[in-house]
Amino acid sequence: MLLRGAKLGRPTGNVSSVNWGGWQIFSGLRSLLTSRSGVVSVKLKIEKMRVWLLLVLCLAGSATAAPTEEEEVFVEELLTEEPVVEEPEVGANPVQIEVGEFDEAIEIVEDDVVENACLDYHCKKGKVCELDESNTPMCVCQDATSCPPAEGEFEHVCGTDNKTYDTSCHFFATKCALEGTKKGHKLHLDYVGPCKFIEPCVDAELHEFPLRMRDWLKNVLVTLYERDMDNNLLTEKQKLRVKKIYENEKRLQAGEHSLDLLAHDFKKNYNMYIFPVHWQFGQLDQHPADGYLTHSELSPLRAPLIPMEHCTTRFFEECDADSDNYIALEEWAACFGVKEQDIDKELII
């Protein structure tokens, strides 16, 4: 019988019809005959061969003879004893597959793949996988009513249409349903939490925002470095960069600092802030990684910040210097005060 889920392959051994007791006797005698050392004469070899043939004939006769009383007890114990299923070693073939069963095994595996075609098929937010008539996976808009309800107000999100959505699932499902429309094109996730009044950002506050943002990015990287023992939070190249910042005695420690101190530290320790600015750009530029940030790619950073930093929206709007709805690396770096000669795509690692 073929086990479902077993690893397919050729049999690793031959199935013998000799009973176990006979096989043990045969193996022992064969070892005895072949264990003698030294030069053996041809005559002695012939005599051994005769003995070997005689033993084989005897074993064949004993295999067909009626079982003895001891053998009957042994067989009865085997029948009444519960079978022990041993876990196969990794890489070992757990079953013996007959040639005639091979095609059937392939059909079973293929059926499983067809039934679970959506398991490894990924769709973007707001869409779910469904199978068409030919069992081909495809992404379709998720029904917002199928989204689980929010467990609390902290799960609410606010859209750019100034409407509060129960969860991000409800928001993205609604946005997907509006695909291809002008309203859907303009709809984005604005920030985390229910919609509320956001104070307008004045010029003086706008200039203060990058001071706090730069310091925050540096501290995030240092924290990741401290916790990244075996968690792979940073790549090896990133660790080497952050290590220089972490071990620098002149580094301003995390904490509440005045704007004057933040501005002074940026001027004094300018080189410490170059990599954090590049790193954050690389973290956001993922879908696709093309050297430009879209509104959707900015969302993971913007959404949590807006309720705390009311200048977030205006800051990123003005980072898009040419107003093409994309923020290039050069525009991003300039927003954070990184000099043009220090902008380096190789730092996005």
mmCIF file of C-alpha atoms in Angstrom:
data_model
loop_
_atom_site.group_PDB
_atom_site.id
_atom_site.type_symbol
_atom_site.label_atom_id
_atom_site.label_comp_id
_atom_site.label_asym_id
_atom_site.label_seq_id
_atom_site.Cartn_x
_atom_site.Cartn_y
_atom_site.Cartn_z
ATOM 1 C CA MET A 1 0.000 0.000 0.000
ATOM 2 C CA LEU A 2 1.382 3.450 -0.989
ATOM 3 C CA LEU A 3 1.582 6.078 1.732
ATOM 4 C CA ARG A 4 0.345 9.545 0.785
ATOM 5 C CA GLY A 5 2.992 12.225 1.170
ATOM 6 C CA ALA A 6 5.858 9.713 1.059
ATOM 7 C CA LYS A 7 8.983 10.657 -0.815
ATOM 8 C CA LEU A 8 9.052 8.896 -4.191
ATOM 9 C CA GLY A 9 12.102 6.959 -5.390
ATOM 10 C CA ARG A 10 13.428 3.539 -6.396
ATOM 11 C CA PRO A 11 13.333 0.715 -3.805
ATOM 12 C CA THR A 12 16.431 0.660 -1.683
ATOM 13 C CA GLY A 13 16.341 -3.119 -1.032
ATOM 14 C CA ASN A 14 15.081 -6.409 -2.437
ATOM 15 C CA VAL A 15 12.071 -8.150 -0.943
ATOM 16 C CA SER A 16 13.163 -11.669 0.183
ATOM 17 C CA SER A 17 10.835 -14.679 0.403
ATOM 18 C CA VAL A 18 13.079 -16.523 2.881
ATOM 19 C CA ASN A 19 11.737 -16.478 6.434
ATOM 20 C CA TRP A 20 13.661 -14.494 8.990
ATOM 21 C CA GLY A 21 14.922 -17.483 11.003
ATOM 22 C CA GLY A 22 16.211 -19.230 7.870
ATOM 23 C CA TRP A 23 17.919 -16.079 6.701
ATOM 24 C CA GLN A 24 19.771 -15.768 10.007
ATOM 25 C CA ILE A 25 21.034 -19.377 9.755
ATOM 26 C CA PHE A 26 22.071 -18.877 6.149
ATOM 27 C CA SER A 27 23.936 -15.661 6.946
ATOM 28 C CA GLY A 28 25.744 -17.223 9.888
ATOM 29 C CA LEU A 29 26.903 -20.262 7.955
ATOM 30 C CA ARG A 30 28.012 -18.175 4.992
ATOM 31 C CA SER A 31 30.076 -15.973 7.320
ATOM 32 C CA LEU A 32 31.597 -19.074 8.910
ATOM 33 C CA LEU A 33 32.613 -20.465 5.529
ATOM 34 C CA THR A 34 34.171 -17.237 4.308
ATOM 35 C CA SER A 35 35.886 -16.113 7.535
ATOM 36 C CA ARG A 36 38.899 -18.392 7.399
ATOM 37 C CA SER A 37 42.124 -16.675 6.469
ATOM 38 C CA GLY A 38 45.091 -17.989 4.512
ATOM 39 C CA VAL A 39 45.438 -19.818 1.208
ATOM 40 C CA VAL A 40 42.558 -22.262 0.545
ATOM 41 C CA SER A 41 43.017 -25.110 -1.857
ATOM 42 C CA VAL A 42 40.743 -25.629 -4.846
ATOM 43 C CA LYS A 43 39.543 -28.907 -3.392
ATOM 44 C CA LEU A 44 38.529 -27.287 -0.135
ATOM 45 C CA LYS A 45 36.673 -24.578 -2.061
ATOM 46 C CA ILE A 46 34.719 -27.256 -3.985
ATOM 47 C CA GLU A 47 33.857 -29.006 -0.722
ATOM 48 C CA LYS A 48 32.609 -25.735 0.743
ATOM 49 C CA MET A 49 30.510 -25.113 -2.345
ATOM 50 C CA ARG A 50 28.896 -28.536 -1.953
ATOM 51 C CA VAL A 51 28.135 -27.847 1.684
ATOM 52 C CA TRP A 52 26.709 -24.445 0.767
ATOM 53 C CA LEU A 53 24.401 -25.982 -1.887
ATOM 54 C CA LEU A 54 23.292 -28.668 0.537
ATOM 55 C CA LEU A 55 22.408 -26.021 3.160
ATOM 56 C CA VAL A 56 20.404 -24.037 0.613
ATOM 57 C CA LEU A 57 18.385 -27.166 -0.269
ATOM 58 C CA CYS A 58 17.802 -27.869 3.431
ATOM 59 C CA LEU A 59 16.634 -24.289 4.006
ATOM 60 C CA ALA A 60 14.280 -24.514 1.059
ATOM 61 C CA GLY A 61 12.791 -27.676 2.554
ATOM 62 C CA SER A 62 12.438 -26.176 6.016
ATOM 63 C CA ALA A 63 10.685 -23.100 4.552
ATOM 64 C CA THR A 64 7.912 -25.322 3.109
ATOM 65 C CA ALA A 65 7.660 -27.647 6.112
ATOM 66 C CA ALA A 66 4.958 -27.289 8.742
ATOM 67 C CA PRO A 67 5.873 -24.832 11.518
ATOM 68 C CA THR A 68 7.057 -26.198 14.810
ATOM 69 C CA GLU A 69 5.334 -25.468 18.075
ATOM 70 C CA GLU A 70 7.914 -22.789 18.920
ATOM 71 C CA GLU A 71 7.479 -21.164 15.536
ATOM 72 C CA GLU A 72 3.675 -21.100 15.995
ATOM 73 C CA VAL A 73 4.091 -19.304 19.325
ATOM 74 C CA PHE A 74 6.518 -16.835 17.697
ATOM 75 C CA VAL A 75 4.118 -16.110 14.832
ATOM 76 C CA GLU A 76 1.224 -15.698 17.251
ATOM 77 C CA GLU A 77 3.230 -13.143 19.241
ATOM 78 C CA LEU A 78 3.987 -11.215 16.053
ATOM 79 C CA LEU A 79 0.306 -11.164 15.104
ATOM 80 C CA THR A 80 -0.863 -9.947 18.518
ATOM 81 C CA GLU A 81 1.922 -7.407 19.016
ATOM 82 C CA GLU A 82 1.050 -3.838 18.050
ATOM 83 C CA PRO A 83 3.078 -2.591 15.096
ATOM 84 C CA VAL A 84 5.687 0.083 15.835
ATOM 85 C CA VAL A 85 5.885 2.828 13.245
ATOM 86 C CA GLU A 86 9.364 4.318 13.094
ATOM 87 C CA GLU A 87 10.013 7.778 11.734
ATOM 88 C CA PRO A 88 12.202 7.564 8.593
ATOM 89 C CA GLU A 89 15.508 9.379 8.657
ATOM 90 C CA VAL A 90 15.749 12.600 6.707
ATOM 91 C CA GLY A 91 16.494 11.765 3.096
ATOM 92 C CA ALA A 92 15.603 8.074 3.499
ATOM 93 C CA ASN A 93 12.936 6.391 1.389
ATOM 94 C CA PRO A 94 10.191 5.507 3.933
ATOM 95 C CA VAL A 95 8.348 3.026 1.667
ATOM 96 C CA GLN A 96 9.121 0.399 -0.926
ATOM 97 C CA ILE A 97 7.425 1.293 -4.203
ATOM 98 C CA GLU A 98 6.546 -1.402 -6.717
ATOM 99 C CA VAL A 99 6.965 -0.524 -10.395
ATOM 100 C CA GLY A 100 3.247 -0.855 -11.020
ATOM 101 C CA GLU A 101 2.428 1.709 -8.293
ATOM 102 C CA PHE A 102 4.656 4.466 -9.652
ATOM 103 C CA ASP A 103 2.140 6.050 -12.033
ATOM 104 C CA GLU A 104 -0.575 6.014 -9.391
ATOM 105 C CA ALA A 105 1.729 7.783 -6.928
ATOM 106 C CA ILE A 106 2.429 10.572 -9.408
ATOM 107 C CA GLU A 107 -1.297 11.093 -9.992
ATOM 108 C CA ILE A 108 -1.930 11.469 -6.243
ATOM 109 C CA VAL A 109 0.771 14.112 -5.859
ATOM 110 C CA GLU A 110 -0.481 16.044 -8.899
ATOM 111 C CA ASP A 111 -4.033 16.028 -7.503
ATOM 112 C CA ASP A 112 -2.762 17.534 -4.245
ATOM 113 C CA VAL A 113 -0.959 20.300 -6.140
ATOM 114 C CA VAL A 114 -4.085 21.190 -8.093
ATOM 115 C CA GLU A 115 -6.267 21.252 -4.982
ATOM 116 C CA ASN A 116 -3.832 23.555 -3.149
ATOM 117 C CA ALA A 117 -2.796 25.775 -6.058
ATOM 118 C CA CYS A 118 -3.618 28.938 -4.081
ATOM 119 C CA LEU A 119 -1.506 28.062 -1.043
ATOM 120 C CA ASP A 120 1.729 29.420 -2.514
ATOM 121 C CA TYR A 121 0.104 32.019 -4.755
ATOM 122 C CA HIS A 122 0.501 35.524 -3.352
ATOM 123 C CA CYS A 123 -1.805 38.451 -4.017
ATOM 124 C CA LYS A 124 -1.350 42.084 -3.043
ATOM 125 C CA LYS A 125 -3.349 43.672 -0.247
ATOM 126 C CA GLY A 126 -7.054 43.849 -0.983
ATOM 127 C CA LYS A 127 -7.018 40.753 -3.176
ATOM 128 C CA VAL A 128 -7.405 37.034 -2.526
ATOM 129 C CA CYS A 129 -6.582 33.961 -4.591
ATOM 130 C CA GLU A 130 -9.302 31.993 -6.359
ATOM 131 C CA LEU A 131 -9.193 29.201 -8.948
ATOM 132 C CA ASP A 132 -10.746 29.643 -12.372
ATOM 133 C CA GLU A 133 -12.506 26.896 -14.351
ATOM 134 C CA SER A 134 -9.181 25.338 -15.358
ATOM 135 C CA ASN A 135 -7.946 25.330 -11.721
ATOM 136 C CA THR A 136 -5.511 28.157 -12.454
ATOM 137 C CA PRO A 137 -4.939 30.527 -9.495
ATOM 138 C CA MET A 138 -5.865 34.159 -9.987
ATOM 139 C CA CYS A 139 -6.151 37.246 -7.754
ATOM 140 C CA VAL A 140 -9.562 38.853 -7.303
ATOM 141 C CA CYS A 141 -10.734 41.691 -5.095
ATOM 142 C CA GLN A 142 -11.573 40.624 -1.576
ATOM 143 C CA ASP A 143 -15.106 41.211 -0.320
ATOM 144 C CA ALA A 144 -14.834 43.767 2.484
ATOM 145 C CA THR A 145 -17.563 41.915 4.421
ATOM 146 C CA SER A 146 -15.219 38.916 4.708
ATOM 147 C CA CYS A 147 -12.644 40.940 6.670
ATOM 148 C CA PRO A 148 -12.542 40.165 10.407
ATOM 149 C CA PRO A 149 -13.886 42.991 12.606
ATOM 150 C CA ALA A 150 -11.503 45.258 14.482
ATOM 151 C CA GLU A 151 -10.563 44.211 18.004
ATOM 152 C CA GLY A 152 -10.171 47.816 19.057
ATOM 153 C CA GLU A 153 -9.845 51.409 17.901
ATOM 154 C CA PHE A 154 -6.118 50.913 17.386
ATOM 155 C CA GLU A 155 -6.938 48.834 14.289
ATOM 156 C CA HIS A 156 -8.877 51.628 12.600
ATOM 157 C CA VAL A 157 -7.234 53.413 9.680
ATOM 158 C CA CYS A 158 -7.963 56.696 7.979
ATOM 159 C CA GLY A 159 -8.036 56.991 4.195
ATOM 160 C CA THR A 160 -7.151 60.038 2.129
ATOM 161 C CA ASP A 161 -10.903 60.370 1.562
ATOM 162 C CA ASN A 162 -11.077 61.333 5.272
ATOM 163 C CA LYS A 163 -13.099 58.215 6.012
ATOM 164 C CA THR A 164 -12.370 55.852 8.910
ATOM 165 C CA TYR A 165 -12.158 52.181 7.947
ATOM 166 C CA ASP A 166 -12.635 49.421 10.497
ATOM 167 C CA THR A 167 -9.297 47.758 9.633
ATOM 168 C CA SER A 168 -6.642 47.954 6.939
ATOM 169 C CA CYS A 169 -8.266 44.851 5.417
ATOM 170 C CA HIS A 170 -11.522 46.778 4.921
ATOM 171 C CA PHE A 171 -9.614 49.701 3.433
ATOM 172 C CA PHE A 172 -7.624 47.720 0.870
ATOM 173 C CA ALA A 173 -10.668 45.666 -0.118
ATOM 174 C CA THR A 174 -12.564 48.914 -0.773
ATOM 175 C CA LYS A 175 -9.643 50.354 -2.737
ATOM 176 C CA CYS A 176 -9.441 47.212 -4.872
ATOM 177 C CA ALA A 177 -13.145 47.428 -5.712
ATOM 178 C CA LEU A 178 -12.512 50.978 -7.020
ATOM 179 C CA GLU A 179 -9.623 49.944 -9.285
ATOM 180 C CA GLY A 180 -9.768 51.641 -12.662
ATOM 181 C CA THR A 181 -11.759 54.612 -11.366
ATOM 182 C CA LYS A 182 -10.572 58.140 -10.628
ATOM 183 C CA LYS A 183 -11.677 57.785 -7.013
ATOM 184 C CA GLY A 184 -9.754 54.540 -6.610
ATOM 185 C CA HIS A 185 -6.607 56.067 -8.127
ATOM 186 C CA LYS A 186 -6.635 58.889 -5.571
ATOM 187 C CA LEU A 187 -7.556 56.750 -2.569
ATOM 188 C CA HIS A 188 -4.624 55.874 -0.295
ATOM 189 C CA LEU A 189 -4.162 54.874 3.324
ATOM 190 C CA ASP A 190 -3.389 58.158 5.069
ATOM 191 C CA TYR A 191 -2.567 57.152 8.633
ATOM 192 C CA VAL A 192 -3.163 54.637 11.398
ATOM 193 C CA GLY A 193 -6.062 55.341 13.725
ATOM 194 C CA PRO A 194 -9.480 56.911 13.236
ATOM 195 C CA CYS A 195 -9.675 60.068 11.164
ATOM 196 C CA LYS A 196 -9.198 63.227 13.175
ATOM 197 C CA PHE A 197 -8.308 66.862 12.693
ATOM 198 C CA ILE A 198 -4.613 67.283 11.782
ATOM 199 C CA GLU A 199 -3.208 70.714 12.452
ATOM 200 C CA PRO A 200 -1.708 72.460 9.434
ATOM 201 C CA CYS A 201 2.099 72.424 9.283
ATOM 202 C CA VAL A 202 3.673 75.876 9.226
ATOM 203 C CA ASP A 203 7.078 76.618 7.686
ATOM 204 C CA ALA A 204 8.967 76.819 10.990
ATOM 205 C CA GLU A 205 7.656 73.369 12.036
ATOM 206 C CA LEU A 206 8.455 71.911 8.621
ATOM 207 C CA HIS A 207 12.151 72.764 9.066
ATOM 208 C CA GLU A 208 12.175 71.061 12.472
ATOM 209 C CA PHE A 209 10.768 67.776 11.176
ATOM 210 C CA PRO A 210 13.952 66.418 9.463
ATOM 211 C CA LEU A 211 15.991 67.140 12.612
ATOM 212 C CA ARG A 212 13.888 64.703 14.630
ATOM 213 C CA MET A 213 13.505 62.288 11.715
ATOM 214 C CA ARG A 214 17.255 61.930 11.092
ATOM 215 C CA ASP A 215 17.953 61.295 14.771
ATOM 216 C CA TRP A 216 15.125 58.763 14.893
ATOM 217 C CA LEU A 217 16.451 56.836 11.861
ATOM 218 C CA LYS A 218 19.922 56.656 13.416
ATOM 219 C CA ASN A 219 18.528 55.371 16.714
ATOM 220 C CA VAL A 220 16.371 52.748 14.944
ATOM 221 C CA LEU A 221 19.440 51.314 13.231
ATOM 222 C CA VAL A 222 21.435 51.279 16.476
ATOM 223 C CA THR A 223 18.583 49.458 18.246
ATOM 224 C CA LEU A 224 18.366 46.866 15.457
ATOM 225 C CA TYR A 225 22.116 46.338 15.698
ATOM 226 C CA GLU A 226 21.939 45.792 19.471
ATOM 227 C CA ARG A 227 19.160 43.208 19.116
ATOM 228 C CA ASP A 228 20.485 41.519 15.994
ATOM 229 C CA MET A 229 22.381 38.609 17.510
ATOM 230 C CA ASP A 230 20.636 35.752 15.693
ATOM 231 C CA ASN A 231 17.527 37.468 14.333
ATOM 232 C CA ASN A 232 18.920 38.550 10.944
ATOM 233 C CA LEU A 233 17.382 41.994 11.319
ATOM 234 C CA LEU A 234 20.289 43.472 9.369
ATOM 235 C CA THR A 235 22.477 42.087 6.604
ATOM 236 C CA GLU A 236 26.187 41.605 7.226
ATOM 237 C CA LYS A 237 27.048 44.677 5.137
ATOM 238 C CA GLN A 238 24.520 46.752 7.063
ATOM 239 C CA LYS A 239 25.941 45.552 10.367
ATOM 240 C CA LEU A 240 29.410 46.720 9.367
ATOM 241 C CA ARG A 241 28.044 50.182 8.588
ATOM 242 C CA VAL A 242 26.005 50.459 11.773
ATOM 243 C CA LYS A 243 28.850 49.080 13.887
ATOM 244 C CA LYS A 244 30.902 52.192 13.121
ATOM 245 C CA ILE A 245 28.040 54.377 14.335
ATOM 246 C CA TYR A 246 27.384 52.213 17.388
ATOM 247 C CA GLU A 247 30.999 52.229 18.548
ATOM 248 C CA ASN A 248 31.564 55.937 17.956
ATOM 249 C CA GLU A 249 31.972 57.626 21.330
ATOM 250 C CA LYS A 250 30.712 60.925 19.896
ATOM 251 C CA ARG A 251 27.301 59.431 19.040
ATOM 252 C CA LEU A 252 24.369 61.318 20.559
ATOM 253 C CA GLN A 253 22.471 58.835 22.703
ATOM 254 C CA ALA A 254 18.732 58.328 22.180
ATOM 255 C CA GLY A 255 16.503 60.572 24.275
ATOM 256 C CA GLU A 256 14.551 63.800 24.355
ATOM 257 C CA HIS A 257 16.789 66.485 22.898
ATOM 258 C CA SER A 258 16.267 70.118 22.053
ATOM 259 C CA LEU A 259 16.136 71.149 18.409
ATOM 260 C CA ASP A 260 19.309 73.174 18.894
ATOM 261 C CA LEU A 261 21.193 70.105 20.127
ATOM 262 C CA LEU A 262 19.898 67.981 17.234
ATOM 263 C CA ALA A 263 20.970 70.618 14.720
ATOM 264 C CA HIS A 264 24.403 70.920 16.374
ATOM 265 C CA ASP A 265 24.929 67.138 16.389
ATOM 266 C CA PHE A 266 23.989 66.843 12.713
ATOM 267 C CA LYS A 267 26.575 69.471 11.832
ATOM 268 C CA LYS A 268 29.259 68.001 14.106
ATOM 269 C CA ASN A 269 28.655 64.291 13.361
ATOM 270 C CA TYR A 270 27.267 64.604 9.836
ATOM 271 C CA ASN A 271 28.800 61.316 8.613
ATOM 272 C CA MET A 272 26.765 59.309 11.128
ATOM 273 C CA TYR A 273 23.522 60.306 9.405
ATOM 274 C CA ILE A 274 24.409 59.511 5.783
ATOM 275 C CA PHE A 275 23.863 55.758 5.969
ATOM 276 C CA PRO A 276 20.604 55.839 8.015
ATOM 277 C CA VAL A 277 19.003 58.100 5.375
ATOM 278 C CA HIS A 278 20.049 55.738 2.564
ATOM 279 C CA TRP A 279 18.974 52.685 4.586
ATOM 280 C CA GLN A 280 15.433 53.979 5.110
ATOM 281 C CA PHE A 281 15.053 54.695 1.392
ATOM 282 C CA GLY A 282 16.077 51.115 0.602
ATOM 283 C CA GLN A 283 13.632 49.741 3.171
ATOM 284 C CA LEU A 284 10.735 51.552 1.492
ATOM 285 C CA ASP A 285 11.737 51.039 -2.147
ATOM 286 C CA GLN A 286 10.493 47.452 -2.455
ATOM 287 C CA HIS A 287 7.459 47.267 -4.772
ATOM 288 C CA PRO A 288 9.261 47.508 -7.119
ATOM 289 C CA ALA A 289 12.839 48.295 -6.141
ATOM 290 C CA ASP A 290 13.363 50.830 -8.926
ATOM 291 C CA GLY A 291 15.016 53.782 -7.185
ATOM 292 C CA TYR A 292 11.750 55.715 -6.722
ATOM 293 C CA LEU A 293 9.236 55.909 -3.884
ATOM 294 C CA THR A 294 5.523 55.972 -4.612
ATOM 295 C CA HIS A 295 2.758 57.029 -2.243
ATOM 296 C CA SER A 296 2.042 53.368 -1.506
ATOM 297 C CA GLU A 297 5.692 52.619 -0.736
ATOM 298 C CA LEU A 298 5.832 55.592 1.641
ATOM 299 C CA SER A 299 2.713 54.413 3.458
ATOM 300 C CA PRO A 300 4.468 52.082 5.988
ATOM 301 C CA LEU A 301 6.477 55.082 7.209
ATOM 302 C CA ARG A 302 3.848 57.814 6.847
ATOM 303 C CA ALA A 303 0.862 56.017 8.349
ATOM 304 C CA PRO A 304 2.233 55.594 11.903
ATOM 305 C CA LEU A 305 3.954 59.008 11.909
ATOM 306 C CA ILE A 306 1.115 61.344 10.912
ATOM 307 C CA PRO A 307 -0.831 61.125 14.213
ATOM 308 C CA MET A 308 2.382 62.064 16.073
ATOM 309 C CA GLU A 309 4.073 64.346 13.540
ATOM 310 C CA HIS A 310 1.538 66.586 11.824
ATOM 311 C CA CYS A 311 4.170 67.830 9.329
ATOM 312 C CA THR A 312 4.704 64.347 7.860
ATOM 313 C CA THR A 313 2.375 64.755 4.889
ATOM 314 C CA ARG A 314 3.683 68.170 3.869
ATOM 315 C CA PHE A 315 7.299 67.064 4.323
ATOM 316 C CA PHE A 316 6.977 64.145 1.883
ATOM 317 C CA GLU A 317 4.941 66.231 -0.541
ATOM 318 C CA GLU A 318 7.740 68.783 -0.715
ATOM 319 C CA CYS A 319 10.375 66.054 -1.038
ATOM 320 C CA ASP A 320 8.862 65.419 -4.472
ATOM 321 C CA ALA A 321 10.631 68.479 -5.885
ATOM 322 C CA ASP A 322 9.549 67.942 -9.501
ATOM 323 C CA SER A 323 5.946 67.016 -8.513
ATOM 324 C CA ASP A 324 5.911 63.826 -10.590
ATOM 325 C CA ASN A 325 4.404 61.754 -7.731
ATOM 326 C CA TYR A 326 7.696 59.889 -7.297
ATOM 327 C CA ILE A 327 10.496 60.593 -4.837
ATOM 328 C CA ALA A 328 13.917 59.721 -6.263
ATOM 329 C CA LEU A 329 16.917 58.938 -4.053
ATOM 330 C CA GLU A 330 18.403 62.345 -4.838
ATOM 331 C CA GLU A 331 15.187 64.097 -3.733
ATOM 332 C CA TRP A 332 14.935 61.947 -0.615
ATOM 333 C CA ALA A 333 18.520 62.620 0.468
ATOM 334 C CA ALA A 334 18.173 66.370 -0.155
ATOM 335 C CA CYS A 335 15.094 66.448 2.112
ATOM 336 C CA PHE A 336 17.212 65.111 4.967
ATOM 337 C CA GLY A 337 20.127 67.455 4.358
ATOM 338 C CA VAL A 338 22.522 64.931 2.810
ATOM 339 C CA LYS A 339 24.940 66.660 0.456
ATOM 340 C CA GLU A 340 24.780 65.796 -3.240
ATOM 341 C CA GLN A 341 28.344 64.439 -3.299
ATOM 342 C CA ASP A 342 27.456 62.003 -0.498
ATOM 343 C CA ILE A 343 24.466 60.450 -2.257
ATOM 344 C CA ASP A 344 25.496 56.925 -3.178
ATOM 345 C CA LYS A 345 23.235 54.145 -4.535
ATOM 346 C CA GLU A 346 25.797 51.611 -3.297
ATOM 347 C CA LEU A 347 24.744 52.482 0.269
ATOM 348 C CA ILE A 348 21.296 50.999 -0.358
ATOM 349 C CA ILE A 349 22.332 47.498 0.716
#
